[in-house]
């Protein structure tokens, strides 16, 4: 069953049997607070509201499909991570989950740092005023131009991903007369998934330098010799959509083992350890994510314990949650176009978006929830599949869902927990225009990423 994991998340909930779906919920109008952004509710007519605004109003003003993002929820989650880790640790929001200039400003205001992994993400961060020293630059194939730009800008750290990159960054920094702070990303032979982790001797993946065979130790040895680099720590990222902390335990044990080796060989204690991101969120009511303070407590204890055992002073910890901050804060609002009952099977509900605004279902078999948003309904539940408008039978948004049996064209439905890896992975497939991101806060709504237009499409097509 296993498919190789994307850094943005392996297929979700692959522990469930094929064809799994839960029984219909007792109340189709109920909104599980685990799955929905914090200010989401229903008004007295059963219409979904967020930040005090009802979705019919949002659809009228901004059109559908649209990603509706609860700004207060985003800020609260960012702050919760920041507070949970306190002043002895750094929280880096993984920009690839969803990045825009408004998001950068919120992060800056809430005291978080930012991970970027391309020139485009770096440009977005800098243009919104994120101080360069609070930016970490990731990636397994940063171009020399991207590296130069990052070094010139003065990013707080570059996370080195290969032997060649160690030399490349050192050379560029030196030629600019700089000493670049770097971490070395290693693979510790732990691959974590939702409810379990797999420990393997070798890591068959493109990221990082394997701990196995002394390769990570050799990378540190080489980096320490280069004048252009200041090695500040070791980085490890073990997976995505993780609920079980035991994978982090094994990873921390192995990273601290390397820190001890480095101390024994070079007489230095590297001051930082980055445990990556990958903390899970609830896509459906079956998921049970942990709160940031529980995660912070667990990770800090693990690292402290391992360091005490190795007689090392505890390094400064950093973490890189992406999905766990932005994922739950947004839902996608769609309009139902056609409702097609297939006798004895299920009803296909087609919406005005699809795999171009949410590729995760097609790509990872991700599970999502869905609710009728423009009204309440007492109709009997019907088993549905929510599909998009693309010319592709795999164009599925929600594979198995129950919606009220009176669902009709023109109804609005909402798919929660689409804040992460939906807009950021959106495409123009079939020349469908990418939806806007609308931020809602305290009774007001504003576009933070506008809807793509046909002019946008045609501007790139030079004829
Ligand atoms: C993708 C990624 C993250 C964020 O992962 P989430 O699952 O969104 O928390 C953090 N660090 C690194 C290095 C990543 O590649």
XYZ file of C-alpha atoms and ligand atoms in Angstrom:
478
model
C 0.000 0.000 0.000
C 2.857 2.317 0.565
C 3.569 5.024 -1.929
C 6.555 7.267 -1.673
C 5.904 10.293 0.468
C 5.879 13.844 -0.777
C 7.421 16.305 1.687
C 4.071 18.010 1.718
C 2.462 14.854 2.987
C 2.097 11.226 2.152
C -1.287 9.815 1.384
C -3.395 10.456 4.376
C -4.874 7.758 6.587
C -3.457 4.872 4.614
C -4.151 2.661 7.600
C -7.802 2.571 6.615
C -8.960 -0.327 4.482
C -9.763 0.201 0.822
C -13.282 1.513 0.315
C -13.530 2.681 3.889
C -16.107 5.236 4.848
C -17.708 5.977 8.150
C -21.405 5.556 8.839
C -23.462 8.688 8.196
C -23.100 11.200 11.026
C -26.058 11.571 13.352
C -26.487 15.223 12.368
C -25.408 16.360 8.916
C -25.629 19.996 9.981
C -23.160 19.535 12.860
C -19.719 21.073 12.476
C -16.908 19.208 14.225
C -14.693 21.917 15.782
C -11.652 19.692 15.221
C -12.087 19.963 11.477
C -13.414 23.498 10.999
C -11.710 26.842 11.545
C -12.426 28.300 14.945
C -14.922 31.017 14.075
C -17.036 28.784 11.812
C -20.615 28.185 12.873
C -24.177 28.288 11.521
C -26.632 31.161 11.781
C -30.303 30.778 12.695
C -31.140 29.696 9.105
C -28.442 27.056 9.133
C -26.148 29.046 6.842
C -22.444 28.519 7.478
C -20.720 31.596 8.872
C -17.067 32.412 9.449
C -15.770 35.446 11.326
C -19.376 36.597 11.571
C -19.997 36.565 7.788
C -22.252 34.087 6.050
C -20.978 32.119 3.093
C -23.785 33.219 0.760
C -22.523 36.756 1.171
C -18.937 35.605 0.597
C -19.931 33.692 -2.537
C -21.809 36.700 -3.859
C -18.946 39.071 -3.265
C -15.956 36.887 -4.180
C -17.430 34.114 -6.338
C -16.794 30.392 -6.100
C -14.719 28.384 -5.779
C -12.821 30.311 -3.124
C -10.560 29.485 -0.238
C -11.967 31.193 2.850
C -9.327 31.707 5.523
C -10.070 32.568 9.145
C -7.375 35.099 10.012
C -8.042 35.060 13.749
C -7.648 31.275 13.731
C -4.384 31.496 11.788
C -2.976 34.022 14.227
C -4.182 32.021 17.237
C -2.538 28.834 15.973
C 0.707 30.618 15.117
C 0.710 32.195 18.580
C -0.073 28.871 20.253
C 2.999 27.306 18.625
C 5.130 30.284 19.545
C 3.984 30.274 23.185
C 4.192 26.503 23.524
C 7.876 26.476 22.622
C 8.725 29.631 24.554
C 11.948 31.563 24.258
C 14.254 28.537 24.204
C 13.059 27.399 20.809
C 12.215 28.780 17.388
C 9.117 28.088 15.357
C 9.578 28.256 11.596
C 6.331 28.236 9.597
C 6.827 26.070 6.486
C 5.893 28.518 3.757
C 5.258 25.825 1.174
C 1.998 24.927 2.977
C 0.584 28.311 1.948
C 2.457 31.551 1.449
C 1.248 35.034 0.647
C 2.349 38.478 1.727
C -0.486 38.789 4.224
C 0.544 35.471 5.771
C 4.146 36.669 6.016
C 3.009 39.794 7.855
C 0.862 37.782 10.284
C 3.796 35.482 11.021
C 6.110 38.420 11.544
C 3.645 40.062 13.920
C 3.119 36.834 15.854
C 6.864 36.308 16.316
C 7.362 33.293 14.071
C 10.160 32.568 11.637
C 9.725 31.323 8.095
C 10.976 28.427 5.969
C 11.235 29.005 2.234
C 12.395 26.567 -0.401
C 12.643 28.525 -3.638
C 13.557 31.918 -5.001
C 9.853 32.682 -5.385
C 9.072 31.938 -1.747
C 12.119 33.956 -0.677
C 10.977 36.892 -2.822
C 7.482 36.748 -1.285
C 8.910 36.688 2.236
C 11.299 39.571 1.657
C 8.756 41.684 -0.188
C 6.379 41.446 2.784
C 9.075 42.598 5.172
C 10.067 39.386 6.936
C 13.509 40.140 8.397
C 16.031 38.013 6.501
C 17.598 36.659 9.660
C 14.253 35.025 10.496
C 14.190 33.106 7.210
C 15.533 29.580 6.678
C 16.263 28.467 3.136
C 15.552 24.817 2.313
C 15.647 22.628 -0.756
C 17.559 19.762 -2.312
C 18.520 21.663 -5.452
C 18.860 25.367 -4.758
C 20.293 27.064 -7.796
C 23.493 29.100 -7.490
C 21.409 32.212 -8.217
C 18.987 31.348 -5.397
C 21.856 30.683 -3.014
C 23.521 33.947 -3.907
C 20.313 35.860 -3.389
C 19.731 34.214 -0.012
C 23.282 34.871 1.167
C 23.187 38.482 -0.023
C 19.837 39.018 1.700
C 21.346 37.653 4.904
C 18.999 34.729 5.596
C 19.332 33.328 9.098
C 20.203 29.872 7.896
C 20.580 27.784 4.801
C 19.797 24.123 5.299
C 22.427 22.182 3.360
C 21.146 19.086 1.632
C 24.115 17.454 -0.114
C 27.909 17.302 -0.231
C 27.877 19.373 -3.396
C 25.724 22.017 -1.787
C 28.101 22.307 1.176
C 30.850 23.349 -1.227
C 28.529 25.456 -3.376
C 27.170 27.561 -0.506
C 30.616 27.911 1.080
C 32.047 29.118 -2.201
C 29.273 31.631 -2.846
C 29.376 32.981 0.717
C 33.121 33.339 0.604
C 33.082 35.105 -2.742
C 30.624 37.586 -1.216
C 32.878 38.035 1.786
C 30.319 36.436 4.087
C 30.110 33.584 6.541
C 26.720 31.879 6.126
C 25.000 30.218 9.044
C 23.987 26.717 7.985
C 22.370 23.575 9.269
C 23.046 20.198 7.726
C 19.980 18.170 6.869
C 20.432 14.510 7.606
C 18.209 11.487 7.140
C 18.094 9.357 10.219
C 16.358 6.314 8.757
C 12.947 7.125 10.190
C 9.952 7.724 7.990
C 6.902 8.768 9.948
C 3.341 8.463 8.760
C 0.069 9.222 10.386
C -0.073 6.482 13.004
C 3.211 4.687 12.694
C 6.790 5.139 11.673
C 9.090 2.924 9.707
C 12.706 2.649 10.779
C 14.960 1.586 7.943
C 18.711 1.291 7.728
C 18.880 3.307 4.535
C 16.901 6.232 3.349
C 15.913 5.875 -0.279
C 14.864 9.499 -0.829
C 16.166 12.693 -2.341
C 16.387 14.833 0.792
C 19.278 15.074 3.215
C 22.514 13.256 3.845
C 22.180 9.777 5.354
C 23.373 9.220 8.876
C 24.140 5.674 7.793
C 27.711 4.780 6.914
C 29.107 7.872 8.589
C 28.014 10.107 5.719
C 26.410 12.780 7.925
C 29.501 12.880 10.135
C 31.640 13.308 7.026
C 29.401 16.161 5.832
C 29.847 17.957 9.156
C 33.616 17.353 8.982
C 33.798 18.977 5.545
C 31.493 21.872 6.401
C 33.490 22.716 9.527
C 36.609 23.140 7.399
C 35.090 25.743 5.092
C 35.550 29.421 5.920
C 32.334 30.467 4.181
C 30.169 28.409 6.562
C 29.200 28.640 10.203
C 27.696 25.285 11.113
C 24.996 25.959 13.691
C 23.203 22.641 13.815
C 21.650 19.501 12.440
C 18.280 19.271 10.722
C 15.946 16.285 10.464
C 12.433 16.139 8.989
C 10.793 12.735 9.186
C 7.423 12.943 7.472
C 4.001 14.502 7.295
C 0.596 14.308 8.932
C 2.157 12.619 11.998
C 0.128 11.971 15.159
C 2.460 9.611 16.986
C 5.523 11.140 18.656
C 7.594 7.952 18.746
C 9.099 8.650 15.323
C 10.461 11.939 16.692
C 11.856 10.051 19.651
C 13.911 7.757 17.431
C 14.952 10.679 15.206
C 16.045 12.814 18.172
C 17.980 9.898 19.593
C 19.897 9.539 16.348
C 20.477 13.268 15.821
C 21.794 13.626 19.375
C 24.026 10.626 18.715
C 25.555 12.578 15.838
C 25.978 15.681 18.042
C 27.871 13.510 20.494
C 30.097 12.130 17.755
C 30.808 15.683 16.608
C 31.710 16.722 20.137
C 33.996 13.739 20.579
C 35.746 14.285 17.251
C 35.900 18.079 16.982
C 35.496 19.233 20.558
C 32.471 21.388 19.702
C 28.829 21.189 20.676
C 26.617 22.389 17.853
C 24.109 24.831 19.366
C 20.946 23.939 17.418
C 18.785 21.012 16.431
C 15.855 21.277 14.064
C 13.267 18.511 14.234
C 11.352 19.591 11.145
C 7.592 19.684 10.771
C 4.960 17.163 9.827
C 2.561 17.459 12.743
C -0.873 16.184 11.802
C -4.253 17.917 11.667
C -7.830 16.650 11.577
C -9.188 16.287 8.045
C -12.095 14.215 9.295
C -13.574 13.500 12.712
C -11.538 10.276 12.829
C -8.294 12.253 13.230
C -7.052 13.233 16.682
C -4.244 15.769 16.493
C -2.310 16.950 19.511
C -2.202 20.496 20.780
C 0.999 22.531 20.261
C 1.745 22.624 24.002
C 1.625 18.816 24.189
C 3.918 18.538 21.183
C 6.318 21.143 22.578
C 6.451 19.362 25.912
C 7.048 15.973 24.304
C 9.755 17.190 21.913
C 11.569 19.243 24.559
C 11.560 16.311 26.972
C 12.827 13.923 24.330
C 15.726 16.185 23.334
C 16.614 17.062 26.941
C 16.611 13.411 27.970
C 18.748 12.333 25.020
C 21.235 15.146 25.623
C 21.534 14.365 29.311
C 22.264 10.746 28.456
C 24.950 11.898 26.004
C 26.256 14.497 28.493
C 25.656 17.322 26.067
C 24.152 20.665 26.936
C 20.665 20.851 25.443
C 20.764 22.611 22.071
C 18.245 25.221 20.990
C 15.355 23.403 19.321
C 13.516 24.528 16.239
C 10.383 23.103 14.683
C 8.757 23.746 11.327
C 4.996 23.262 11.377
C 3.251 24.168 8.141
C 0.015 22.223 7.862
C -0.588 22.358 11.634
C -0.774 26.157 11.503
C -2.573 26.924 8.256
C -4.353 23.668 7.394
C -7.359 23.951 9.714
C -7.802 27.702 9.193
C -9.382 27.552 5.727
C -12.182 25.831 3.863
C -12.939 25.752 0.168
C -16.328 27.096 -0.809
C -17.792 25.520 -3.953
C -21.066 25.795 -5.812
C -22.781 22.564 -6.737
C -23.292 22.289 -10.499
C -24.740 18.846 -11.135
C -26.037 16.104 -8.871
C -25.951 12.682 -10.541
C -27.388 9.684 -8.659
C -25.937 6.357 -9.817
C -28.437 3.668 -8.943
C -27.152 1.316 -6.230
C -23.787 3.084 -6.070
C -23.704 6.661 -4.906
C -24.445 10.218 -5.975
C -21.809 12.200 -7.825
C -21.817 15.846 -6.802
C -19.911 18.038 -9.252
C -18.512 21.350 -8.062
C -17.058 24.333 -9.905
C -13.438 23.499 -8.971
C -11.662 20.206 -8.370
C -8.182 18.780 -8.686
C -6.828 22.169 -9.812
C -7.627 23.672 -6.398
C -7.147 20.509 -4.327
C -4.782 17.914 -5.771
C -4.296 16.079 -2.493
C -7.139 13.617 -2.916
C -5.926 12.552 -6.358
C -2.262 12.624 -5.372
C -2.260 11.069 -1.901
C -5.723 9.551 -1.526
C -6.222 12.229 1.114
C -9.506 12.212 3.004
C -11.637 15.291 3.475
C -14.957 16.181 5.030
C -17.680 18.251 3.396
C -20.828 20.042 4.528
C -23.771 21.761 2.923
C -22.996 25.419 3.604
C -25.707 27.655 2.125
C -28.529 26.245 4.276
C -29.332 23.663 6.890
C -31.229 20.545 5.885
C -33.209 17.807 7.606
C -33.128 15.512 4.573
C -31.820 11.955 4.896
C -28.086 11.506 4.314
C -27.001 10.294 0.890
C -23.640 8.722 0.114
C -21.794 11.017 -2.266
C -18.554 11.585 -4.021
C -17.640 15.219 -4.500
C -15.897 15.616 -7.846
C -14.504 18.494 -9.849
C -15.063 19.788 -13.362
C -11.819 18.546 -14.905
C -11.500 16.103 -17.789
C -10.139 13.350 -15.618
C -12.007 10.614 -13.769
C -9.532 10.838 -10.863
C -10.681 14.414 -10.309
C -12.084 13.753 -6.850
C -12.289 16.258 -4.007
C -13.969 14.113 -1.346
C -14.019 10.402 -2.061
C -16.684 9.333 0.422
C -19.034 11.839 1.936
C -22.560 12.093 3.249
C -24.579 15.111 2.173
C -28.295 15.795 2.617
C -30.503 13.977 0.107
C -32.116 17.247 -1.031
C -28.803 18.657 -2.294
C -29.396 20.577 -5.511
C -27.570 22.615 -8.128
C -26.848 26.093 -6.798
C -26.239 24.924 -3.228
C -22.920 25.922 -1.710
C -20.822 23.229 -0.082
C -17.675 23.691 1.981
C -14.671 21.398 2.316
C -12.776 22.135 5.552
C -9.065 21.868 6.383
C -7.905 23.018 2.950
C -5.550 25.739 4.203
C -2.396 23.719 3.579
C -1.137 22.335 0.274
C -4.248 23.265 -1.694
C -3.734 26.811 -2.997
C 0.033 26.271 -2.837
C -0.242 23.179 -5.076
C -3.021 24.554 -7.278
C -2.657 24.291 -11.037
C -4.207 25.626 -14.206
C -5.183 22.202 -15.480
C -7.815 22.526 -18.220
C -7.084 26.254 -18.079
C -9.274 26.463 -15.013
C -8.548 29.679 -13.136
C -7.069 29.366 -9.682
C -9.425 30.520 -6.894
C -8.787 33.475 -4.631
C -7.869 33.313 -0.977
C -10.231 35.453 1.061
C -9.236 36.317 4.620
C -12.104 36.845 7.026
C -11.624 38.607 10.324
C -13.951 40.327 12.779
C -16.869 40.742 10.385
C -14.727 41.885 7.429
C -13.476 39.942 4.423
C -10.703 40.822 1.988
C -8.920 39.110 -0.839
C -5.300 38.282 0.014
C -4.622 36.346 -3.199
C -6.927 37.352 -6.019
C -8.708 35.021 -8.405
C -6.837 34.288 -11.576
C -8.367 35.760 -14.713
C -8.350 34.779 -18.357
C -6.084 37.786 -18.911
C -3.600 36.206 -16.476
C -3.704 33.008 -18.522
C -3.321 34.736 -21.837
C -0.541 36.984 -20.603
C 1.749 33.956 -20.267
C 0.755 32.603 -23.666
C 2.697 34.855 -25.992
C 1.169 33.385 -29.123
C 7.235 20.138 4.299
C 8.208 20.470 5.353
C 7.783 20.983 6.565
C 6.329 21.190 6.902
O 5.590 20.030 6.882
P 4.079 20.047 7.468
O 3.612 18.677 7.231
O 3.344 21.060 6.661
O 4.186 20.451 8.884
C 8.726 21.309 7.507
N 10.049 21.146 7.253
C 10.493 20.669 6.081
C 11.948 20.539 5.872
C 9.603 20.316 5.094
O 10.051 19.820 3.930
